[in-house]
């Protein structure tokens, strides 16, 4: 037994403990796999475990330490990776049958940078197939369960990445966020989830969903862990022409200076949306009071076009997805239908056999919206609505440094509750989608537990383009004032071993 | 604009998906429901608004014209359902009828 409990050890303390010789990187990896042995048969957060890679990385860290070298920022920190990111030595399945046997042949830049910073790749995390969904129920390999209540979903699409952090099976993880797929599972599992500004993190090596919307980002138990991870993965990349040359800041050093003087805008019109629970609304009002008490200037703002975000997104997202998923044709990789009579037959049956129901739905919706006769009415109109949403945010950020909304309209729901009507599932991303359409940054921070369900709730803090330092500074101030206990009862029942706090 | 089964079959051909009759029926209802929800966009007056295709104003990103290693043929073929070690193998492509 390693005797290390990752649920109470932030990333920086793991690195420092390894640097000071308190324990080794191998023992940090042991701690992750012990927790996985204890819990993952119930939680099912991992699709593949990669102990060979993790222990090889740990040995490199331990050798650096033995040689008296400086350790990198995430040295020995156990990390989970969403299964839509390539890493040589792992399969990259996107939780789809069509890529069931796909072996990565190159590395995703963000993953490579995470590992270069010393993190240990513990395994690949479950997700909704091709990141289509908000519950992981669309995984071809079975859903992930929420560590706070195994009868409830962990959110999605990065539900596995959220659950591994919530359950202490890794300290940090990478997810991807196209319409809320990091922030929504962050809120539902009591973890911190950041969607960086579009272009802040390279998209090279992630299997594309919506190319103008996708962004890789971190999950952590603390804002500082998320800041450290962002520092490691952010920055320009020659392999992604949409990655930004904007300099990477020392996000972790912007924390701990409070919220005094920050201009905080509560997004009033979105808060009044139908379907938003009373207690969830109260989260935002309480957060506004918290920020005021910390010396921030709190005001109200409206984003009148943001309510059309959901409709615009369900045109633009599927349109881009239908184009991106055209590459799965049974020719170069992935599932190929048996005994095809000709190439058209091979395409059509390989795709129909390989894609799950939600993928087929999105491909159909996107293809329809882009087809002759409907393009202007749907896709063109959605692109114009997108412009209006961007203008709303521009105006809001002239008056405010950060904006507040709930992350989700409700807490984690039960399995099967929303599978009959796809649109009820889509509504889960009402608050998160406008940020993907505009391309700025946002983070979900745990705000407390719902009194009726005991499930975590999340506050969404929205920042301006490339304003991650301000965003995370505000998030850290809120986190400190809230004092949320991020350890779920399931983990507490295991008995806490050696902690770092 | 209500979507019909015939629309769904046409779109399935465009998307290269061999759907069963049952899937066509289900998708007609599901897509109809989703399109009903997003029809609000049709009612917005967005005349004169510039469309946004991409959130950041980035144009003509150039890189130095130098040769860097790419994917090896072996790696590129390693996930192929069928290959001869030199190329991807596919069924015959001549004589295949196809709707446009």
Coordinates of C-alpha atoms in Angstrom, one line a residue:
Chain A
X1 CA 0.0 0.0 0.0
X2 CA 1.3 3.4 -0.9
X3 CA -0.5 5.1 2.0
X4 CA -1.1 8.2 -0.1
X5 CA -4.6 9.5 -0.6
X6 CA -4.9 11.4 -3.9
X7 CA -8.2 12.8 -2.7
X8 CA -6.4 15.1 -0.2
X9 CA -3.2 15.8 -2.1
X10 CA -3.2 18.7 -4.5
X11 CA -0.8 18.4 -7.5
X12 CA 1.7 20.9 -6.3
X13 CA 2.1 19.0 -3.0
X14 CA 2.6 15.7 -4.8
X15 CA 5.4 17.3 -6.8
X16 CA 6.9 18.9 -3.7
X17 CA 6.7 15.7 -1.6
X18 CA 8.5 13.8 -4.4
X19 CA 11.1 16.6 -4.6
X20 CA 11.7 16.4 -0.9
X21 CA 11.8 12.6 -0.8
X22 CA 8.7 12.1 1.3
X23 CA 7.5 9.6 -1.3
X24 CA 8.5 8.5 -4.8
X25 CA 6.7 9.0 -8.1
X26 CA 6.2 5.2 -8.3
X27 CA 4.3 5.4 -5.0
X28 CA 2.1 8.2 -6.4
X29 CA 1.3 5.9 -9.3
X30 CA 0.6 3.1 -6.8
X31 CA -1.8 5.4 -5.0
X32 CA -3.8 6.0 -8.2
X33 CA -4.0 2.3 -9.1
X34 CA -4.9 1.2 -5.6
X35 CA -7.9 3.7 -5.7
X36 CA -8.8 2.4 -9.1
X37 CA -8.8 -1.2 -7.8
X38 CA -11.0 -0.1 -5.0
X39 CA -13.5 1.9 -6.9
X40 CA -13.4 1.7 -10.7
X41 CA -15.4 -1.5 -11.0
X42 CA -18.3 0.6 -9.7
X43 CA -17.5 3.9 -11.2
X44 CA -16.2 2.8 -14.7
X45 CA -14.3 6.0 -15.4
X46 CA -11.5 4.4 -17.3
X47 CA -11.7 2.7 -20.7
X48 CA -8.0 1.7 -20.6
X49 CA -5.4 1.6 -17.9
X50 CA -1.8 2.3 -18.9
X51 CA 0.5 1.2 -16.0
X52 CA 3.5 0.6 -18.3
X53 CA 3.4 4.2 -19.4
X54 CA 2.7 5.6 -16.0
X55 CA 5.5 3.6 -14.2
X56 CA 7.9 4.4 -17.0
X57 CA 7.1 8.1 -16.5
X58 CA 7.4 7.7 -12.7
X59 CA 10.8 6.1 -13.1
X60 CA 12.0 9.0 -15.1
X61 CA 10.9 11.4 -12.3
X62 CA 12.5 9.3 -9.6
X63 CA 15.7 9.2 -11.6
X64 CA 15.7 13.0 -12.0
X65 CA 15.3 13.3 -8.2
X66 CA 18.0 10.8 -7.6
X67 CA 20.3 12.8 -9.8
X68 CA 19.5 15.9 -7.9
X69 CA 17.8 17.6 -10.9
X70 CA 15.0 20.1 -10.6
X71 CA 11.6 18.5 -11.1
X72 CA 9.1 19.8 -13.6
X73 CA 5.8 21.4 -12.5
X74 CA 3.6 18.3 -12.5
X75 CA 6.3 15.8 -11.6
X76 CA 4.7 12.5 -10.5
X77 CA 1.2 13.8 -10.6
X78 CA -1.3 11.1 -11.7
X79 CA -3.4 12.2 -14.7
X80 CA -6.3 10.8 -16.6
X81 CA -6.7 11.5 -20.4
X82 CA -10.0 11.7 -22.2
X83 CA -10.2 8.9 -24.8
X84 CA -10.4 11.3 -27.7
X85 CA -6.8 12.3 -27.4
X86 CA -4.0 10.4 -29.1
X87 CA -1.1 9.0 -27.1
X88 CA 1.3 6.5 -28.6
X89 CA 1.0 3.2 -26.7
X90 CA -2.7 3.7 -26.1
X91 CA -5.9 3.0 -28.0
X92 CA -7.9 6.2 -28.9
X93 CA -11.5 4.9 -29.2
X94 CA -13.6 8.0 -28.6
X95 CA -15.8 5.5 -26.7
X96 CA -17.1 4.4 -30.2
X97 CA -17.3 0.9 -31.7
X98 CA -16.0 2.4 -35.0
X99 CA -12.6 3.1 -33.3
X100 CA -12.7 0.1 -31.0
X101 CA -9.2 -1.2 -32.0
X102 CA -7.7 2.1 -33.0
X103 CA -4.1 2.4 -31.8
X104 CA -2.7 6.0 -31.6
X105 CA 0.1 6.6 -34.1
X106 CA 1.1 10.0 -32.9
X107 CA 0.7 12.2 -29.7
X108 CA -1.8 14.9 -29.1
X109 CA 0.1 18.1 -28.3
X110 CA -1.7 18.9 -25.1
X111 CA -1.1 15.3 -23.8
X112 CA 2.6 15.5 -24.9
X113 CA 3.0 18.8 -23.0
X114 CA 1.2 17.3 -19.9
X115 CA 3.7 14.4 -19.9
X116 CA 6.6 16.7 -20.5
X117 CA 5.6 18.5 -17.4
X118 CA 6.1 15.2 -15.5
X119 CA 2.5 14.0 -15.1
X120 CA 1.9 10.2 -15.0
X121 CA -0.5 8.9 -17.7
X122 CA -2.7 6.6 -15.6
X123 CA -5.2 5.7 -18.3
X124 CA -7.7 6.8 -20.9
X125 CA -11.1 8.1 -19.6
X126 CA -14.6 7.2 -20.7
X127 CA -16.8 9.7 -22.5
X128 CA -19.9 10.1 -24.6
X129 CA -19.2 8.7 -28.0
X130 CA -17.2 11.3 -30.0
X131 CA -18.1 13.7 -27.2
X132 CA -21.8 13.8 -28.2
X133 CA -23.7 14.0 -24.9
X134 CA -24.0 15.3 -21.4
X135 CA -24.0 12.0 -19.3
X136 CA -21.6 9.4 -20.7
X137 CA -24.6 7.3 -21.4
X138 CA -23.7 7.5 -25.1
X139 CA -20.4 5.6 -24.5
X140 CA -20.4 2.3 -26.6
X141 CA -18.6 0.7 -23.6
X142 CA -21.1 1.5 -20.9
X143 CA -21.7 4.7 -18.8
X144 CA -19.5 6.1 -16.0
X145 CA -21.2 6.5 -12.7
X146 CA -21.0 9.6 -10.5
X147 CA -18.8 9.0 -7.5
X148 CA -21.2 11.1 -5.4
X149 CA -24.1 8.8 -6.2
X150 CA -23.6 5.7 -8.3
X151 CA -27.2 5.9 -9.5
X152 CA -26.6 9.3 -11.1
X153 CA -24.6 10.4 -14.2
X154 CA -21.3 12.2 -13.9
X155 CA -22.2 14.5 -16.7
X156 CA -20.5 14.6 -20.1
X157 CA -19.1 14.3 -22.4
X158 CA -15.9 14.3 -20.3
X159 CA -17.7 12.3 -17.6
X160 CA -14.8 9.8 -17.1
X161 CA -12.2 12.6 -16.8
X162 CA -14.4 14.3 -14.1
X163 CA -15.1 11.1 -12.2
X164 CA -11.4 10.0 -12.0
X165 CA -10.6 13.3 -10.2
X166 CA -13.7 13.3 -8.0
X167 CA -12.9 9.7 -6.9
X168 CA -9.2 10.4 -6.3
X169 CA -8.1 7.9 -9.1
X170 CA -6.0 10.7 -10.5
X171 CA -5.2 14.2 -9.3
X172 CA -5.9 15.9 -12.6
X173 CA -7.2 15.0 -16.0
X174 CA -7.7 16.4 -19.5
X175 CA -11.1 16.8 -21.0
X176 CA -12.5 18.6 -24.1
X177 CA -15.3 21.1 -24.2
X178 CA -17.3 21.8 -27.3
X179 CA -20.6 23.0 -25.6
X180 CA -19.9 22.4 -21.9
X181 CA -18.3 19.0 -21.9
X182 CA -15.7 20.0 -19.2
X183 CA -17.7 22.5 -17.2
X184 CA -20.9 20.5 -16.9
X185 CA -19.3 17.3 -15.6
X186 CA -17.1 19.4 -13.4
X187 CA -20.3 20.9 -11.8
X188 CA -22.0 17.5 -11.5
X189 CA -19.0 15.8 -9.8
X190 CA -17.8 18.6 -7.5
X191 CA -14.6 19.2 -9.4
X192 CA -13.1 22.3 -11.0
X193 CA -13.3 22.2 -14.8
X194 CA -11.9 24.9 -17.1
X195 CA -12.7 25.6 -20.8
X196 CA -9.8 27.8 -21.9
X197 CA -10.2 30.5 -24.6
X198 CA -10.4 29.0 -28.1
X199 CA -6.9 28.7 -29.4
X200 CA -5.3 28.8 -26.0
X201 CA -4.5 25.0 -26.1
X202 CA -3.6 23.2 -29.4
X203 CA -6.2 20.9 -30.8
X204 CA -3.6 18.8 -32.6
X205 CA -4.2 15.1 -31.9
X206 CA -7.7 15.4 -30.5
X207 CA -10.3 13.7 -32.6
X208 CA -12.3 16.7 -33.9
X209 CA -16.0 17.2 -33.1
X210 CA -16.7 20.9 -33.8
X211 CA -13.5 22.5 -35.1
X212 CA -14.6 26.1 -34.4
X213 CA -15.8 25.2 -30.9
X214 CA -13.6 22.4 -29.4
X215 CA -11.0 23.2 -26.7
X216 CA -9.0 20.9 -24.5
X217 CA -8.9 21.8 -20.8
X218 CA -8.1 20.5 -17.4
X219 CA -10.1 19.1 -14.4
X220 CA -8.7 19.3 -10.9
X221 CA -9.8 19.2 -7.3
X222 CA -8.6 22.7 -6.8
X223 CA -8.3 25.9 -8.9
X224 CA -4.5 25.8 -8.4
X225 CA -4.3 22.3 -9.9
X226 CA -6.3 23.5 -12.9
X227 CA -4.0 26.6 -13.3
X228 CA -0.9 24.5 -13.1
X229 CA -2.2 22.1 -15.7
X230 CA -3.2 24.9 -18.0
X231 CA 0.3 26.4 -17.8
X232 CA 1.7 23.0 -18.9
X233 CA -0.6 22.4 -21.9
X234 CA -1.2 25.9 -23.2
X235 CA 0.6 27.7 -26.0
X236 CA 1.1 28.0 -29.7
X237 CA 1.7 24.8 -31.7
X238 CA 3.0 24.6 -35.3
X239 CA 0.7 21.6 -35.8
X240 CA -2.5 23.7 -35.1
X241 CA -2.9 26.9 -37.2
X242 CA -5.7 28.0 -34.9
X243 CA -3.5 27.8 -31.7
X244 CA -2.8 31.3 -30.5
X245 CA 0.6 33.0 -30.3
X246 CA -0.7 34.9 -27.3
X247 CA 1.9 34.4 -24.5
X248 CA 1.1 31.8 -21.8
X249 CA 0.9 33.4 -18.4
X250 CA 1.9 32.0 -15.0
X251 CA -1.7 31.3 -14.2
X252 CA -0.9 29.7 -10.8
X253 CA 0.9 32.8 -9.7
X254 CA -2.2 35.0 -10.3
X255 CA -4.0 33.1 -7.5
X256 CA -4.3 34.0 -3.8
X257 CA -4.7 37.7 -4.3
X258 CA -8.5 37.8 -3.6
X259 CA -11.2 39.4 -5.6
X260 CA -10.9 43.0 -4.4
X261 CA -11.7 45.5 -7.1
X262 CA -12.9 42.9 -9.6
X263 CA -15.9 43.9 -11.6
X264 CA -18.4 41.0 -11.3
X265 CA -21.5 40.8 -13.5
X266 CA -24.4 38.5 -12.6
X267 CA -26.1 37.4 -15.9
X268 CA -29.7 38.2 -14.8
X269 CA -31.7 37.2 -17.9
X270 CA -30.1 33.8 -18.2
X271 CA -30.7 33.2 -14.5
X272 CA -34.4 33.6 -15.0
X273 CA -34.5 30.8 -17.6
X274 CA -37.2 28.1 -17.4
X275 CA -35.9 24.8 -16.0
X276 CA -33.3 26.4 -13.7
X277 CA -33.8 25.0 -10.2
X278 CA -34.4 27.4 -7.2
X279 CA -31.4 26.2 -5.3
X280 CA -29.2 26.6 -8.4
X281 CA -30.3 30.2 -8.9
X282 CA -29.5 30.8 -5.2
X283 CA -26.0 29.6 -5.9
X284 CA -25.4 32.6 -8.2
X285 CA -27.0 35.1 -5.8
X286 CA -24.9 33.7 -2.9
X287 CA -21.8 33.8 -5.1
X288 CA -22.5 37.5 -5.9
X289 CA -22.7 38.2 -2.1
X290 CA -19.5 36.3 -1.6
X291 CA -17.7 38.4 -4.2
X292 CA -19.2 41.6 -2.8
X293 CA -17.9 40.6 0.7
X294 CA -14.5 40.0 -0.8
X295 CA -14.4 43.6 -2.1
X296 CA -15.5 43.1 -5.7
X297 CA -17.9 45.5 -7.4
X298 CA -21.0 43.4 -8.2
X299 CA -23.6 44.4 -10.8
X300 CA -26.1 42.9 -13.2
X301 CA -25.9 42.3 -16.9
X302 CA -28.0 40.8 -19.6
X303 CA -26.9 38.6 -22.6
X304 CA -30.1 38.9 -24.6
X305 CA -28.9 36.7 -27.5
X306 CA -27.4 34.0 -25.3
X307 CA -30.8 32.3 -25.0
X308 CA -30.5 31.5 -28.8
X309 CA -27.1 29.8 -28.1
X310 CA -28.6 26.4 -27.7
X311 CA -30.4 26.6 -31.1
X312 CA -27.4 28.0 -32.9
X313 CA -25.2 25.4 -31.3
X314 CA -27.4 22.5 -32.4
X315 CA -26.9 23.6 -36.0
X316 CA -23.2 24.6 -35.9
X317 CA -22.0 21.8 -33.7
X318 CA -23.7 19.0 -35.7
X319 CA -22.7 20.7 -39.0
X320 CA -19.1 20.7 -38.1
X321 CA -19.3 17.2 -36.6
X322 CA -20.9 15.8 -39.7
X323 CA -18.0 17.1 -41.8
X324 CA -15.4 15.9 -39.3
X325 CA -16.9 12.4 -39.0
X326 CA -16.9 11.9 -42.8
X327 CA -13.4 10.6 -42.3
X328 CA -14.7 7.4 -40.7
X329 CA -15.3 5.5 -43.9
X330 CA -13.9 2.0 -43.2
X331 CA -10.9 2.6 -45.5
X332 CA -7.9 3.9 -43.6
X333 CA -8.8 3.0 -40.0
X334 CA -11.7 1.9 -37.9
X335 CA -14.5 -0.6 -38.4
X336 CA -15.0 -2.0 -41.9
X337 CA -18.2 -3.8 -42.8
X338 CA -17.8 -7.4 -44.0
X339 CA -18.2 -8.5 -47.6
X340 CA -19.0 -5.1 -49.1
X341 CA -20.1 -5.3 -52.7
X342 CA -18.6 -2.0 -53.7
X343 CA -17.1 1.1 -52.1
X344 CA -20.4 2.9 -51.5
X345 CA -21.8 -0.2 -49.8
X346 CA -18.7 -0.3 -47.7
X347 CA -19.0 3.3 -46.6
X348 CA -22.6 3.1 -45.8
X349 CA -22.6 -0.1 -43.8
X350 CA -19.3 0.5 -42.0
X351 CA -20.6 3.9 -40.8
X352 CA -24.1 2.6 -39.9
X353 CA -22.6 -0.4 -38.0
X354 CA -19.8 1.6 -36.3
X355 CA -21.6 4.8 -35.0
X356 CA -24.0 4.7 -32.0
X357 CA -27.4 6.3 -32.0
X358 CA -26.4 9.8 -30.8
X359 CA -23.6 10.0 -33.4
X360 CA -26.0 9.1 -36.1
X361 CA -28.5 11.7 -34.9
X362 CA -25.8 14.5 -34.9
X363 CA -24.4 13.5 -38.3
X364 CA -28.0 13.5 -39.8
X365 CA -28.8 16.8 -38.2
X366 CA -25.6 18.4 -39.4
X367 CA -25.9 17.0 -42.9
X368 CA -29.5 18.2 -43.1
X369 CA -28.6 21.7 -42.0
X370 CA -25.8 21.9 -44.6
X371 CA -27.8 20.4 -47.4
X372 CA -29.0 22.2 -50.5
X373 CA -32.1 24.3 -49.8
X374 CA -31.6 24.4 -46.0
X375 CA -28.1 25.8 -45.7
X376 CA -29.0 29.5 -45.5
X377 CA -32.1 28.9 -43.3
X378 CA -30.2 26.9 -40.7
X379 CA -26.4 27.1 -40.9
X380 CA -26.3 30.7 -42.2
X381 CA -28.8 31.9 -39.7
X382 CA -27.0 30.1 -36.8
X383 CA -23.7 31.8 -37.9
X384 CA -25.4 35.2 -37.7
X385 CA -26.9 34.4 -34.3
X386 CA -23.3 33.5 -33.2
X387 CA -22.2 37.0 -34.2
X388 CA -24.9 38.5 -32.0
X389 CA -23.8 36.4 -29.0
X390 CA -20.2 37.5 -29.5
X391 CA -21.5 41.1 -29.5
X392 CA -23.3 40.5 -26.2
X393 CA -20.2 39.3 -24.5
X394 CA -18.1 42.2 -25.9
X395 CA -20.5 44.6 -24.4
X396 CA -20.6 42.8 -21.1
X397 CA -16.8 42.7 -20.8
X398 CA -16.6 46.4 -21.3
X399 CA -18.4 46.8 -18.0
X400 CA -17.2 43.7 -16.1
X401 CA -14.1 41.5 -15.6
X402 CA -16.0 38.3 -15.0
X403 CA -19.6 37.1 -15.4
X404 CA -21.5 34.7 -13.2
X405 CA -24.1 32.0 -14.2
X406 CA -25.0 28.6 -12.9
X407 CA -22.9 25.9 -14.7
X408 CA -26.0 23.7 -15.2
X409 CA -29.7 24.2 -14.7
X410 CA -29.9 21.2 -12.3
X411 CA -27.7 18.7 -10.4
X412 CA -26.7 15.3 -11.7
X413 CA -29.7 13.3 -12.9
X414 CA -30.4 9.6 -12.8
X415 CA -29.5 7.2 -15.5
X416 CA -32.1 7.0 -18.2
X417 CA -33.9 10.1 -17.1
X418 CA -33.2 12.1 -20.3
X419 CA -32.6 9.5 -23.0
X420 CA -36.1 9.4 -24.5
X421 CA -36.1 13.0 -25.7
X422 CA -32.7 14.1 -27.0
X423 CA -33.6 17.8 -26.5
X424 CA -34.0 17.5 -22.7
X425 CA -30.4 16.2 -22.6
X426 CA -29.2 19.1 -24.8
X427 CA -30.8 21.6 -22.3
X428 CA -28.1 20.7 -19.8
X429 CA -25.7 22.8 -21.7
X430 CA -27.8 26.0 -21.8
X431 CA -25.4 28.0 -19.7
X432 CA -22.2 26.7 -21.1
X433 CA -22.8 26.7 -24.9
X434 CA -22.8 30.5 -25.4
X435 CA -19.1 30.6 -24.3
X436 CA -18.1 28.0 -26.9
X437 CA -19.9 30.0 -29.6
X438 CA -18.1 33.2 -28.5
X439 CA -14.8 31.5 -27.9
X440 CA -13.9 33.1 -24.6
X441 CA -13.0 31.2 -21.4
X442 CA -15.0 29.9 -18.4
X443 CA -14.6 27.7 -15.4
X444 CA -17.0 25.7 -13.2
X445 CA -16.2 25.8 -9.5
X446 CA -18.0 23.8 -6.9
X447 CA -20.3 26.0 -4.9
X448 CA -21.8 23.5 -2.4
X449 CA -24.1 20.6 -2.1
X450 CA -27.8 20.6 -3.0
X451 CA -29.8 20.2 0.2
X452 CA -32.4 17.8 -1.2
X453 CA -30.1 15.4 -3.3
X454 CA -26.7 15.9 -1.6
X455 CA -25.2 16.4 -5.1
X456 CA -22.6 19.0 -5.9
X457 CA -23.6 22.2 -7.7
X458 CA -21.4 24.4 -9.8
X459 CA -20.9 28.1 -10.3
X460 CA -19.8 29.1 -13.8
X461 CA -17.4 32.1 -13.9
X462 CA -17.0 33.5 -17.5
X463 CA -13.9 35.5 -18.5
X464 CA -12.9 37.5 -21.6
X465 CA -10.7 36.2 -24.4
X466 CA -7.3 35.1 -23.0
X467 CA -8.2 36.4 -19.5
X468 CA -7.5 33.1 -17.8
X469 CA -5.4 34.8 -15.1
X470 CA -8.3 37.0 -14.0
X471 CA -10.8 34.1 -14.4
X472 CA -8.7 31.7 -12.2
X473 CA -7.9 34.5 -9.7
X474 CA -11.7 35.0 -9.2
X475 CA -12.3 31.2 -9.1
X476 CA -9.6 30.8 -6.4
X477 CA -11.0 33.6 -4.3
X478 CA -14.5 32.0 -4.6
X479 CA -13.1 28.5 -3.8
X480 CA -11.4 29.8 -0.7
X481 CA -14.4 31.6 0.6
X482 CA -16.7 28.6 -0.1
X483 CA -14.5 25.9 1.5
X484 CA -16.2 23.1 -0.5
X485 CA -15.2 19.6 0.7
X486 CA -14.5 17.8 -2.6
X487 CA -14.3 14.3 -1.2
X488 CA -17.4 12.2 -2.0
X489 CA -18.9 9.9 0.7
X490 CA -17.9 6.9 -1.4
X491 CA -14.2 7.9 -1.0
X492 CA -14.6 8.8 2.7
X493 CA -16.0 5.3 3.3
X494 CA -12.6 3.9 2.2
X495 CA -11.0 5.6 5.2
X496 CA -8.5 8.4 4.6
X497 CA -4.8 7.6 4.7
X498 CA -2.0 10.1 4.6
X499 CA -3.1 13.5 3.5
X500 CA -1.3 16.6 2.5
X501 CA -3.5 19.3 3.8
Chain B
X1 CA -40.4 23.0 -42.2
X2 CA -41.4 19.5 -41.1
X3 CA -38.9 16.9 -42.0
X4 CA -40.3 13.8 -43.8
X5 CA -39.1 10.2 -44.1
X6 CA -38.1 10.9 -47.6
X7 CA -35.9 13.8 -46.4
X8 CA -34.3 11.5 -43.9
X9 CA -33.6 8.9 -46.5
X10 CA -32.0 11.6 -48.8
X11 CA -29.9 13.0 -46.0
X12 CA -28.8 9.4 -44.9
X13 CA -27.5 8.9 -48.5
X14 CA -25.6 12.2 -48.4
X15 CA -24.2 11.2 -45.0
X16 CA -23.3 7.7 -46.3
X17 CA -25.3 5.9 -43.6
X18 CA -27.2 2.7 -44.4
X19 CA -30.2 3.1 -42.1
X20 CA -32.8 0.5 -41.4
X21 CA -36.5 1.4 -42.0
X22 CA -36.9 1.4 -38.2
X23 CA -34.0 3.9 -37.9
X24 CA -35.6 6.1 -40.5
X25 CA -38.9 6.2 -38.7
X26 CA -37.2 7.0 -35.3
X27 CA -34.9 9.6 -36.8
X28 CA -37.8 11.4 -38.6
X29 CA -39.5 11.9 -35.2
X30 CA -36.3 12.8 -33.3
X31 CA -34.9 15.2 -35.9
X32 CA -38.4 16.7 -36.3
X33 CA -38.5 17.4 -32.5
X34 CA -35.0 18.9 -32.4
X35 CA -35.7 21.0 -35.5
X36 CA -38.9 22.2 -33.9
X37 CA -37.0 23.5 -30.9
X38 CA -34.3 25.2 -32.9
X39 CA -36.8 26.8 -35.3
X40 CA -36.7 29.9 -33.1
X41 CA -33.7 30.9 -35.2
X42 CA -35.9 31.3 -38.2
X43 CA -37.9 34.0 -36.4
X44 CA -34.9 36.2 -35.6
X45 CA -34.4 39.2 -37.8
X46 CA -30.7 38.9 -38.6
X47 CA -30.7 40.9 -41.8
X48 CA -27.3 42.6 -42.3
X49 CA -25.6 40.6 -39.5
X50 CA -22.2 39.2 -40.6
X51 CA -22.0 35.4 -40.1
X52 CA -19.3 34.1 -37.8
X53 CA -17.4 31.0 -38.9
X54 CA -14.6 31.2 -36.4
X55 CA -14.3 32.9 -33.0
X56 CA -10.9 34.4 -33.4
X57 CA -9.7 36.8 -36.1
X58 CA -6.7 34.8 -37.4
X59 CA -5.7 34.9 -41.0
X60 CA -2.9 33.5 -43.1
X61 CA -0.9 31.8 -40.4
X62 CA 2.4 31.0 -42.0
X63 CA 5.3 28.7 -40.9
X64 CA 8.8 28.4 -42.2
X65 CA 9.1 26.3 -45.3
X66 CA 11.2 23.5 -43.9
X67 CA 10.8 19.8 -44.2
X68 CA 9.9 18.0 -41.0
X69 CA 9.3 14.3 -40.5
X70 CA 5.8 13.1 -41.1
X71 CA 3.9 9.9 -40.4
X72 CA 5.8 6.9 -41.7
X73 CA 4.0 4.6 -44.2
X74 CA 4.1 1.8 -41.7
X75 CA 2.4 4.0 -39.1
X76 CA -0.2 5.3 -41.5
X77 CA -1.2 1.8 -42.6
X78 CA -1.0 0.3 -39.1
X79 CA -4.8 0.8 -38.4
X80 CA -6.0 -0.1 -41.9
X81 CA -8.7 -2.8 -42.0
X82 CA -7.0 -4.1 -45.1
X83 CA -3.6 -3.2 -46.7
X84 CA -0.8 -4.8 -48.6
X85 CA 1.9 -3.0 -46.7
X86 CA 2.1 -0.4 -49.4
X87 CA -1.4 0.9 -49.8
X88 CA -4.9 0.7 -48.4
X89 CA -7.0 -2.0 -50.1
X90 CA -10.6 -1.4 -51.0
X91 CA -13.3 -3.3 -52.9
X92 CA -13.8 -2.5 -56.6
X93 CA -14.8 1.1 -57.3
X94 CA -16.0 0.7 -60.9
X95 CA -19.6 0.0 -61.7
X96 CA -20.9 1.3 -58.3
X97 CA -24.2 3.1 -58.7
X98 CA -24.7 6.2 -56.6
X99 CA -27.2 8.9 -56.1
X100 CA -25.9 12.5 -56.3

